[in-house]
Amino acid sequence: MNIALIAHDKKKELMVQFCIAYSGILAKHNLLATGVTGKMVAEATGLKVHRFYSGSQGGDQQIAARLQYNEIDMLLFFRDPITAKQGEPSDRNLLRLCDENNIPVATNIATAEVLIHGLERGDLDWRNIVNPKNAMR
């Protein structure tokens, strides 16, 4: 699966800790991330992470384009709804694209853990049933 990782500044360390805790599961999948988040995760875990631009330079838009074309299977977006700064990735468009394309998304660590445990058990193969064209990927 292609798993995208995005974190607002105040949530980056939480994303790193999450990826350390679940590195055994994440290592079996393709990880994509916005620039700084991807760098931090890769350095802390040793996981291979394809890095896009930082969020302020359009990395979230690069991920959004891949969501639009169903090239991402899961989005883990640890967002800070209280103090998100201008230039940080906007959640509105990313969440809309996930909803339109039936892509599982977690915006906090509790939901991310549910998705990761489901991924580990193989519960997330539902996309081939909901959208048979994905079975050909």
PDB file of C-alpha atoms in Angstrom:
ATOM      1  CA  MET A   1       0.000   0.000   0.000  1.00  0.00           C
ATOM      2  CA  ASN A   2       1.000   3.600  -0.558  1.00  0.00           C
ATOM      3  CA  ILE A   3       0.724   5.443   2.752  1.00  0.00           C
ATOM      4  CA  ALA A   4       1.030   9.246   2.859  1.00  0.00           C
ATOM      5  CA  LEU A   5       2.312  10.977   5.994  1.00  0.00           C
ATOM      6  CA  ILE A   6       1.650  14.651   6.754  1.00  0.00           C
ATOM      7  CA  ALA A   7       2.011  16.458  10.080  1.00  0.00           C
ATOM      8  CA  HIS A   8       1.603  20.044  11.144  1.00  0.00           C
ATOM      9  CA  ASP A   9       4.628  21.473  12.967  1.00  0.00           C
ATOM     10  CA  LYS A  10       3.286  20.819  16.467  1.00  0.00           C
ATOM     11  CA  LYS A  11       2.443  17.213  15.520  1.00  0.00           C
ATOM     12  CA  LYS A  12       5.667  16.225  13.732  1.00  0.00           C
ATOM     13  CA  GLU A  13       7.262  14.679  16.811  1.00  0.00           C
ATOM     14  CA  LEU A  14       4.075  12.696  17.445  1.00  0.00           C
ATOM     15  CA  MET A  15       4.244  11.391  13.855  1.00  0.00           C
ATOM     16  CA  VAL A  16       7.869  10.387  14.394  1.00  0.00           C
ATOM     17  CA  GLN A  17       6.998   8.532  17.605  1.00  0.00           C
ATOM     18  CA  PHE A  18       4.070   6.819  15.868  1.00  0.00           C
ATOM     19  CA  CYS A  19       6.315   5.696  13.006  1.00  0.00           C
ATOM     20  CA  ILE A  20       8.947   4.407  15.431  1.00  0.00           C
ATOM     21  CA  ALA A  21       6.304   2.395  17.287  1.00  0.00           C
ATOM     22  CA  TYR A  22       4.866   0.908  14.087  1.00  0.00           C
ATOM     23  CA  SER A  23       8.002   0.763  11.940  1.00  0.00           C
ATOM     24  CA  GLY A  24       7.693  -3.020  11.549  1.00  0.00           C
ATOM     25  CA  ILE A  25       4.307  -2.619   9.868  1.00  0.00           C
ATOM     26  CA  LEU A  26       5.170   0.540   7.933  1.00  0.00           C
ATOM     27  CA  ALA A  27       8.341  -1.039   6.513  1.00  0.00           C
ATOM     28  CA  LYS A  28       6.176  -3.388   4.438  1.00  0.00           C
ATOM     29  CA  HIS A  29       4.567  -0.478   2.578  1.00  0.00           C
ATOM     30  CA  ASN A  30       5.504   2.504   0.409  1.00  0.00           C
ATOM     31  CA  LEU A  31       5.714   5.660   2.486  1.00  0.00           C
ATOM     32  CA  LEU A  32       5.282   9.122   0.997  1.00  0.00           C
ATOM     33  CA  ALA A  33       5.457  12.338   2.974  1.00  0.00           C
ATOM     34  CA  THR A  34       5.754  16.078   2.845  1.00  0.00           C
ATOM     35  CA  GLY A  35       9.369  17.246   3.082  1.00  0.00           C
ATOM     36  CA  VAL A  36      10.164  17.934   6.726  1.00  0.00           C
ATOM     37  CA  THR A  37       7.866  15.229   8.077  1.00  0.00           C
ATOM     38  CA  GLY A  38       9.411  12.678   5.719  1.00  0.00           C
ATOM     39  CA  LYS A  39      12.935  13.716   6.657  1.00  0.00           C
ATOM     40  CA  MET A  40      12.218  13.442  10.370  1.00  0.00           C
ATOM     41  CA  VAL A  41      10.536  10.048  10.025  1.00  0.00           C
ATOM     42  CA  ALA A  42      13.294   8.631   7.798  1.00  0.00           C
ATOM     43  CA  GLU A  43      16.069   9.843  10.112  1.00  0.00           C
ATOM     44  CA  ALA A  44      14.391   8.529  13.267  1.00  0.00           C
ATOM     45  CA  THR A  45      13.260   5.163  11.910  1.00  0.00           C
ATOM     46  CA  GLY A  46      15.533   4.256   9.027  1.00  0.00           C
ATOM     47  CA  LEU A  47      12.409   3.707   6.907  1.00  0.00           C
ATOM     48  CA  LYS A  48      12.526   4.557   3.226  1.00  0.00           C
ATOM     49  CA  VAL A  49      10.272   7.586   2.686  1.00  0.00           C
ATOM     50  CA  HIS A  50       9.602   9.249  -0.662  1.00  0.00           C
ATOM     51  CA  ARG A  51       9.668  12.949   0.151  1.00  0.00           C
ATOM     52  CA  PHE A  52       7.730  15.631  -1.664  1.00  0.00           C
ATOM     53  CA  TYR A  53       8.172  19.367  -1.141  1.00  0.00           C
ATOM     54  CA  SER A  54       7.458  20.754   2.305  1.00  0.00           C
ATOM     55  CA  GLY A  55       3.860  21.725   2.952  1.00  0.00           C
ATOM     56  CA  SER A  56       4.581  25.438   2.564  1.00  0.00           C
ATOM     57  CA  GLN A  57       6.146  24.772  -0.848  1.00  0.00           C
ATOM     58  CA  GLY A  58       3.250  22.665  -2.143  1.00  0.00           C
ATOM     59  CA  GLY A  59       4.023  19.175  -0.854  1.00  0.00           C
ATOM     60  CA  ASP A  60       0.451  18.794   0.371  1.00  0.00           C
ATOM     61  CA  GLN A  61      -0.722  19.663  -3.151  1.00  0.00           C
ATOM     62  CA  GLN A  62       1.567  16.991  -4.589  1.00  0.00           C
ATOM     63  CA  ILE A  63      -0.016  14.461  -2.241  1.00  0.00           C
ATOM     64  CA  ALA A  64      -3.490  15.816  -3.082  1.00  0.00           C
ATOM     65  CA  ALA A  65      -2.842  15.150  -6.777  1.00  0.00           C
ATOM     66  CA  ARG A  66      -1.987  11.535  -5.983  1.00  0.00           C
ATOM     67  CA  LEU A  67      -5.102  11.212  -3.825  1.00  0.00           C
ATOM     68  CA  GLN A  68      -7.179  12.495  -6.745  1.00  0.00           C
ATOM     69  CA  TYR A  69      -5.822   9.756  -9.010  1.00  0.00           C
ATOM     70  CA  ASN A  70      -6.114   6.990  -6.390  1.00  0.00           C
ATOM     71  CA  GLU A  71      -2.356   6.573  -6.141  1.00  0.00           C
ATOM     72  CA  ILE A  72      -2.455   6.721  -2.335  1.00  0.00           C
ATOM     73  CA  ASP A  73      -4.204   4.046  -0.289  1.00  0.00           C
ATOM     74  CA  MET A  74      -4.120   5.652   3.159  1.00  0.00           C
ATOM     75  CA  LEU A  75      -3.452   9.117   4.568  1.00  0.00           C
ATOM     76  CA  LEU A  76      -2.100   9.721   8.054  1.00  0.00           C
ATOM     77  CA  PHE A  77      -2.438  13.475   8.604  1.00  0.00           C
ATOM     78  CA  PHE A  78      -1.631  14.521  12.152  1.00  0.00           C
ATOM     79  CA  ARG A  79      -3.092  17.993  12.175  1.00  0.00           C
ATOM     80  CA  ASP A  80      -3.181  20.754  14.717  1.00  0.00           C
ATOM     81  CA  PRO A  81      -6.665  22.269  14.471  1.00  0.00           C
ATOM     82  CA  ILE A  82      -5.965  24.832  17.193  1.00  0.00           C
ATOM     83  CA  THR A  83      -2.694  26.506  16.189  1.00  0.00           C
ATOM     84  CA  ALA A  84      -2.045  25.498  12.578  1.00  0.00           C
ATOM     85  CA  LYS A  85       0.024  28.213  10.935  1.00  0.00           C
ATOM     86  CA  GLN A  86      -0.458  29.767   7.549  1.00  0.00           C
ATOM     87  CA  GLY A  87       1.562  27.786   5.025  1.00  0.00           C
ATOM     88  CA  GLU A  88       0.960  24.463   6.760  1.00  0.00           C
ATOM     89  CA  PRO A  89      -0.996  21.870   4.780  1.00  0.00           C
ATOM     90  CA  SER A  90      -4.710  22.595   4.524  1.00  0.00           C
ATOM     91  CA  ASP A  91      -6.893  19.773   5.701  1.00  0.00           C
ATOM     92  CA  ARG A  92     -10.034  20.722   3.798  1.00  0.00           C
ATOM     93  CA  ASN A  93      -8.928  19.677   0.311  1.00  0.00           C
ATOM     94  CA  LEU A  94      -7.066  16.573   1.500  1.00  0.00           C
ATOM     95  CA  LEU A  95     -10.044  15.326   3.510  1.00  0.00           C
ATOM     96  CA  ARG A  96     -12.437  16.023   0.624  1.00  0.00           C
ATOM     97  CA  LEU A  97     -10.272  13.986  -1.750  1.00  0.00           C
ATOM     98  CA  CYS A  98     -10.113  11.100   0.720  1.00  0.00           C
ATOM     99  CA  ASP A  99     -13.903  11.182   1.057  1.00  0.00           C
ATOM    100  CA  GLU A 100     -14.451  11.314  -2.707  1.00  0.00           C
ATOM    101  CA  ASN A 101     -12.067   8.432  -3.386  1.00  0.00           C
ATOM    102  CA  ASN A 102     -12.838   6.225  -0.357  1.00  0.00           C
ATOM    103  CA  ILE A 103      -9.317   6.549   1.022  1.00  0.00           C
ATOM    104  CA  PRO A 104      -8.932   5.813   4.743  1.00  0.00           C
ATOM    105  CA  VAL A 105      -7.629   8.854   6.603  1.00  0.00           C
ATOM    106  CA  ALA A 106      -6.540   9.431  10.186  1.00  0.00           C
ATOM    107  CA  THR A 107      -6.213  12.935  11.583  1.00  0.00           C
ATOM    108  CA  ASN A 108      -5.066  11.900  15.060  1.00  0.00           C
ATOM    109  CA  ILE A 109      -3.034   9.150  16.684  1.00  0.00           C
ATOM    110  CA  ALA A 110      -6.054   7.188  17.955  1.00  0.00           C
ATOM    111  CA  THR A 111      -7.505   6.757  14.473  1.00  0.00           C
ATOM    112  CA  ALA A 112      -4.059   6.125  12.995  1.00  0.00           C
ATOM    113  CA  GLU A 113      -3.562   3.223  15.399  1.00  0.00           C
ATOM    114  CA  VAL A 114      -6.905   1.722  14.382  1.00  0.00           C
ATOM    115  CA  LEU A 115      -5.924   1.943  10.699  1.00  0.00           C
ATOM    116  CA  ILE A 116      -2.441   0.515  11.296  1.00  0.00           C
ATOM    117  CA  HIS A 117      -3.804  -2.437  13.256  1.00  0.00           C
ATOM    118  CA  GLY A 118      -6.364  -3.021  10.494  1.00  0.00           C
ATOM    119  CA  LEU A 119      -3.581  -2.868   7.936  1.00  0.00           C
ATOM    120  CA  GLU A 120      -1.560  -5.401   9.921  1.00  0.00           C
ATOM    121  CA  ARG A 121      -4.535  -7.798  10.069  1.00  0.00           C
ATOM    122  CA  GLY A 122      -5.268  -7.373   6.350  1.00  0.00           C
ATOM    123  CA  ASP A 123      -8.620  -5.683   6.931  1.00  0.00           C
ATOM    124  CA  LEU A 124      -7.921  -2.882   4.466  1.00  0.00           C
ATOM    125  CA  ASP A 125      -8.167  -4.943   1.300  1.00  0.00           C
ATOM    126  CA  TRP A 126     -11.771  -3.686   1.126  1.00  0.00           C
ATOM    127  CA  ARG A 127     -10.837  -1.190  -1.608  1.00  0.00           C
ATOM    128  CA  ASN A 128     -10.765  -3.998  -4.173  1.00  0.00           C
ATOM    129  CA  ILE A 129     -14.358  -4.815  -3.255  1.00  0.00           C
ATOM    130  CA  VAL A 130     -15.620  -1.211  -3.101  1.00  0.00           C
ATOM    131  CA  ASN A 131     -13.754  -0.153  -6.231  1.00  0.00           C
ATOM    132  CA  PRO A 132     -12.832  -3.149  -8.436  1.00  0.00           C
ATOM    133  CA  LYS A 133     -10.639  -1.041 -10.741  1.00  0.00           C
ATOM    134  CA  ASN A 134      -8.133  -0.853  -7.875  1.00  0.00           C
ATOM    135  CA  ALA A 135      -7.657  -4.630  -8.044  1.00  0.00           C
ATOM    136  CA  MET A 136      -5.696  -4.097 -11.280  1.00  0.00           C
ATOM    137  CA  ARG A 137      -3.090  -1.794  -9.681  1.00  0.00           C
TER     138      ARG A 137
END
